[in-house]
Amino acid sequence: MHRYWIRSAATSTLDAKMRRLQCHLEAALAALLAGLLALAAAAGHRSPAPLRFAPDGRFKVALFADLHYGENAWTDWGPAQDIGSDRVMAAVLDAEKPDFVVYLGDLVTANNVPIANVTLYWERATSPTRRRRIPWATVFGNHDDMAFEWPMEWFSPDGVPAVHCPPSVSDCSFRGTPRVDLMMAEVDRDGGEQGLSRSSVGPEKLWPGVSNYVLQVISREKEQDPALLMYFLDSGGGSYPEVISDAQVRWFQTQSQFLNPDGRIPELVFWHIPSIAYAKVAPKAKSKIRRPCVGSLNREGVAPQQAEWGMMDSLAKRPSVKAIFVGHNHGLDWCCPYDKLWLCFARHTGHGGYGSWPRGSRIVQMSETPFSVESWIRMENGTTHSHVVLG
C-alpha cells in the first residue's frame, strides 16, 4: 500500500525559508568557528583577559597614529625622531592613563628600513604601552609593509652608506617584513593569556588584508555582556591597493549581524586610510574648521582610499555605529558628522613622517550608562583641545 503525502504551497514555501535560514546560521557559525580557530592557531595559547568598562563606568582609549619608526634609519635625523615619538607617547599615557591604546597604522616606515626584520621597530613602537601594562590593538597602514625604496642620493658619488644591522639581525637584505609576519610576531610576543596585545591575524579569506578583527568591551554591570564593540579593518596600501574590499564589507556585515543583530550594542570602527566619504564632509583645505566639524588642524586635503566598495553604506545603515577613526593625513585632526555617525581623524603622534605640526593623540572616552562617546586631543606639551561629543 502506498501513501501519498500532499503538501500545500504555503508549507513548501515555509520549508524553503527555513532551509535558507538554517544555511545562513550554519555559515555564520562556521565563519565564527573558523575565526576562533585561526586566532587560537595564531596565538598558540589561551586568550587574554577580556576588556571591561572600569568601575566608574568609563572606558578610555588613546589613539597613536602615524608613528613612522625607522624613517631615514641610516641618518642621524631618523633615530632622533624615534626618540621624539617615544616622548610623545609617554607624555600622553602618563597624563591620560587610558584603559586601552589603538595603534592606528603606519607604526613603521618600512620603505626606509634597510633590514629584513621590521618587527624590531614594531616592538619599539608598542614598548611605551607595554611598559605601562596597558592593553593595545594595531591596524596596518600603507607604510607598514611597503617595499624598501632606495634613496636617490645613494647613487651619487658618496655611494651607499654603511648599513649597520642591529646585533640581533644578521641580514640587511632590504626585503621588508610582510603584514602576516608582523602581526604574527606581535601576537606571539605579546598575546595570549598574560599578554597585552589584543591584535589578531584576521580571517585568511580576507588576505592580503590582515588586521580585520572585532574586540568586545564587557559591561561593568553585567559581567558576561558586551557593552561596546570595536571593529578593526585593514585599509590596505603598501603591498597592495589602498582599499577596503567587498570581502571585508561582507565580513563586517556577517560579524555585526551575529554579534549585534538588534543594534543594541554601540560600535566604533578603526582603520588607517580615510574613506572617500571623508573627502565629502571635509572642510575646505587650510580653511578654519567650523561647526558642526570640530578640530584644530586642517592643513591639507583628504587623501582617501582608491575606491569605495560599500563599507560606508553598511556603516551608515547601522545606528549602533557611532564613529570611525582614521590616521594617514598628518595635517588633519578634525571630526565631522556623516549621516548619523562621525568621521574622525586622529592626531599625528610620531615625530617621523611629513609635517612639522605639534604632535599629540586623540583620546576617545565612553561612558556605559547611559552610553555616550566624547573625544579630545591631548598634545605632547600636556594641553588638551577640540572636545566633542560623538554620541
mmCIF file with all atom_site columns, C-alpha atoms in Angstrom, residues 54 56 58-64 87-102 128-129 132 134-135 347 349 359-366 374-388:
data_model
loop_
_atom_site.group_PDB
_atom_site.id
_atom_site.type_symbol
_atom_site.label_atom_id
_atom_site.label_alt_id
_atom_site.label_comp_id
_atom_site.label_asym_id
_atom_site.label_entity_id
_atom_site.label_seq_id
_atom_site.pdbx_PDB_ins_code
_atom_site.Cartn_x
_atom_site.Cartn_y
_atom_site.Cartn_z
_atom_site.occupancy
_atom_site.B_iso_or_equiv
_atom_site.pdbx_formal_charge
_atom_site.auth_seq_id
_atom_site.auth_comp_id
_atom_site.auth_asym_id
_atom_site.auth_atom_id
_atom_site.pdbx_PDB_model_num
ATOM 1  C CA . ALA A 1 54  ? 36.057 50.484 34.664 1.00 0.00 ? 54  ALA A CA 1
ATOM 2  C CA . ASP A 1 56  ? 33.275 54.153 37.344 1.00 0.00 ? 56  ASP A CA 1
ATOM 3  C CA . ARG A 1 58  ? 34.099 54.550 31.741 1.00 0.00 ? 58  ARG A CA 1
ATOM 4  C CA . PHE A 1 59  ? 36.449 53.138 29.120 1.00 0.00 ? 59  PHE A CA 1
ATOM 5  C CA . LYS A 1 60  ? 39.170 55.403 27.732 1.00 0.00 ? 60  LYS A CA 1
ATOM 6  C CA . VAL A 1 61  ? 41.148 54.797 24.540 1.00 0.00 ? 61  VAL A CA 1
ATOM 7  C CA . ALA A 1 62  ? 44.250 56.646 23.285 1.00 0.00 ? 62  ALA A CA 1
ATOM 8  C CA . LEU A 1 63  ? 44.887 56.611 19.531 1.00 0.00 ? 63  LEU A CA 1
ATOM 9  C CA . PHE A 1 64  ? 48.506 56.660 18.328 1.00 0.00 ? 64  PHE A CA 1
ATOM 10 C CA . ARG A 1 87  ? 58.427 61.032 24.313 1.00 0.00 ? 87  ARG A CA 1
ATOM 11 C CA . VAL A 1 88  ? 55.001 61.867 22.851 1.00 0.00 ? 88  VAL A CA 1
ATOM 12 C CA . MET A 1 89  ? 53.501 58.508 23.762 1.00 0.00 ? 89  MET A CA 1
ATOM 13 C CA . ALA A 1 90  ? 54.949 58.610 27.271 1.00 0.00 ? 90  ALA A CA 1
ATOM 14 C CA . ALA A 1 91  ? 53.501 62.083 27.852 1.00 0.00 ? 91  ALA A CA 1
ATOM 15 C CA . VAL A 1 92  ? 50.031 61.068 26.628 1.00 0.00 ? 92  VAL A CA 1
ATOM 16 C CA . LEU A 1 93  ? 49.940 57.784 28.521 1.00 0.00 ? 93  LEU A CA 1
ATOM 17 C CA . ASP A 1 94  ? 51.072 59.360 31.789 1.00 0.00 ? 94  ASP A CA 1
ATOM 18 C CA . ALA A 1 95  ? 48.610 62.255 31.514 1.00 0.00 ? 95  ALA A CA 1
ATOM 19 C CA . GLU A 1 96  ? 45.542 60.318 30.342 1.00 0.00 ? 96  GLU A CA 1
ATOM 20 C CA . LYS A 1 97  ? 46.113 56.852 31.850 1.00 0.00 ? 97  LYS A CA 1
ATOM 21 C CA . PRO A 1 98  ? 43.931 55.161 29.209 1.00 0.00 ? 98  PRO A CA 1
ATOM 22 C CA . ASP A 1 99  ? 42.382 51.728 29.584 1.00 0.00 ? 99  ASP A CA 1
ATOM 23 C CA . PHE A 1 100 ? 43.351 50.806 26.030 1.00 0.00 ? 100 PHE A CA 1
ATOM 24 C CA . VAL A 1 101 ? 45.533 52.001 23.138 1.00 0.00 ? 101 VAL A CA 1
ATOM 25 C CA . VAL A 1 102 ? 44.861 51.708 19.414 1.00 0.00 ? 102 VAL A CA 1
ATOM 26 C CA . PRO A 1 128 ? 55.724 52.612 25.908 1.00 0.00 ? 128 PRO A CA 1
ATOM 27 C CA . THR A 1 129 ? 52.305 50.961 26.191 1.00 0.00 ? 129 THR A CA 1
ATOM 28 C CA . ARG A 1 132 ? 52.802 50.622 31.482 1.00 0.00 ? 132 ARG A CA 1
ATOM 29 C CA . ILE A 1 134 ? 48.134 48.823 29.082 1.00 0.00 ? 134 ILE A CA 1
ATOM 30 C CA . PRO A 1 135 ? 46.477 46.516 26.532 1.00 0.00 ? 135 PRO A CA 1
ATOM 31 C CA . ARG A 1 347 ? 46.294 63.405 15.647 1.00 0.00 ? 347 ARG A CA 1
ATOM 32 C CA . THR A 1 349 ? 51.601 61.195 17.029 1.00 0.00 ? 349 THR A CA 1
ATOM 33 C CA . ARG A 1 359 ? 52.306 66.086 17.935 1.00 0.00 ? 359 ARG A CA 1
ATOM 34 C CA . GLY A 1 360 ? 49.608 64.541 20.082 1.00 0.00 ? 360 GLY A CA 1
ATOM 35 C CA . SER A 1 361 ? 46.939 61.869 20.380 1.00 0.00 ? 361 SER A CA 1
ATOM 36 C CA . ARG A 1 362 ? 43.178 61.658 20.006 1.00 0.00 ? 362 ARG A CA 1
ATOM 37 C CA . ILE A 1 363 ? 41.503 60.405 23.161 1.00 0.00 ? 363 ILE A CA 1
ATOM 38 C CA . VAL A 1 364 ? 38.136 58.636 22.988 1.00 0.00 ? 364 VAL A CA 1
ATOM 39 C CA . GLN A 1 365 ? 36.191 58.041 26.196 1.00 0.00 ? 365 GLN A CA 1
ATOM 40 C CA . MET A 1 366 ? 32.996 56.021 26.528 1.00 0.00 ? 366 MET A CA 1
ATOM 41 C CA . GLU A 1 374 ? 33.340 62.032 23.888 1.00 0.00 ? 374 GLU A CA 1
ATOM 42 C CA . SER A 1 375 ? 36.716 62.852 22.397 1.00 0.00 ? 375 SER A CA 1
ATOM 43 C CA . TRP A 1 376 ? 39.511 65.387 22.618 1.00 0.00 ? 376 TRP A CA 1
ATOM 44 C CA . ILE A 1 377 ? 43.131 65.898 21.564 1.00 0.00 ? 377 ILE A CA 1
ATOM 45 C CA . ARG A 1 378 ? 45.926 65.556 24.118 1.00 0.00 ? 378 ARG A CA 1
ATOM 46 C CA . MET A 1 379 ? 49.096 67.295 22.982 1.00 0.00 ? 379 MET A CA 1
ATOM 47 C CA . GLU A 1 380 ? 52.721 66.424 23.693 1.00 0.00 ? 380 GLU A CA 1
ATOM 48 C CA . ASN A 1 381 ? 53.025 69.608 25.774 1.00 0.00 ? 381 ASN A CA 1
ATOM 49 C CA . GLY A 1 382 ? 50.193 68.488 28.069 1.00 0.00 ? 382 GLY A CA 1
ATOM 50 C CA . THR A 1 383 ? 47.395 70.728 26.770 1.00 0.00 ? 383 THR A CA 1
ATOM 51 C CA . THR A 1 384 ? 44.023 69.484 25.507 1.00 0.00 ? 384 THR A CA 1
ATOM 52 C CA . HIS A 1 385 ? 41.636 70.903 22.914 1.00 0.00 ? 385 HIS A CA 1
ATOM 53 C CA . SER A 1 386 ? 38.904 70.082 20.390 1.00 0.00 ? 386 SER A CA 1
ATOM 54 C CA . HIS A 1 387 ? 36.475 68.447 22.803 1.00 0.00 ? 387 HIS A CA 1
ATOM 55 C CA . VAL A 1 388 ? 33.489 66.913 21.018 1.00 0.00 ? 388 VAL A CA 1
#
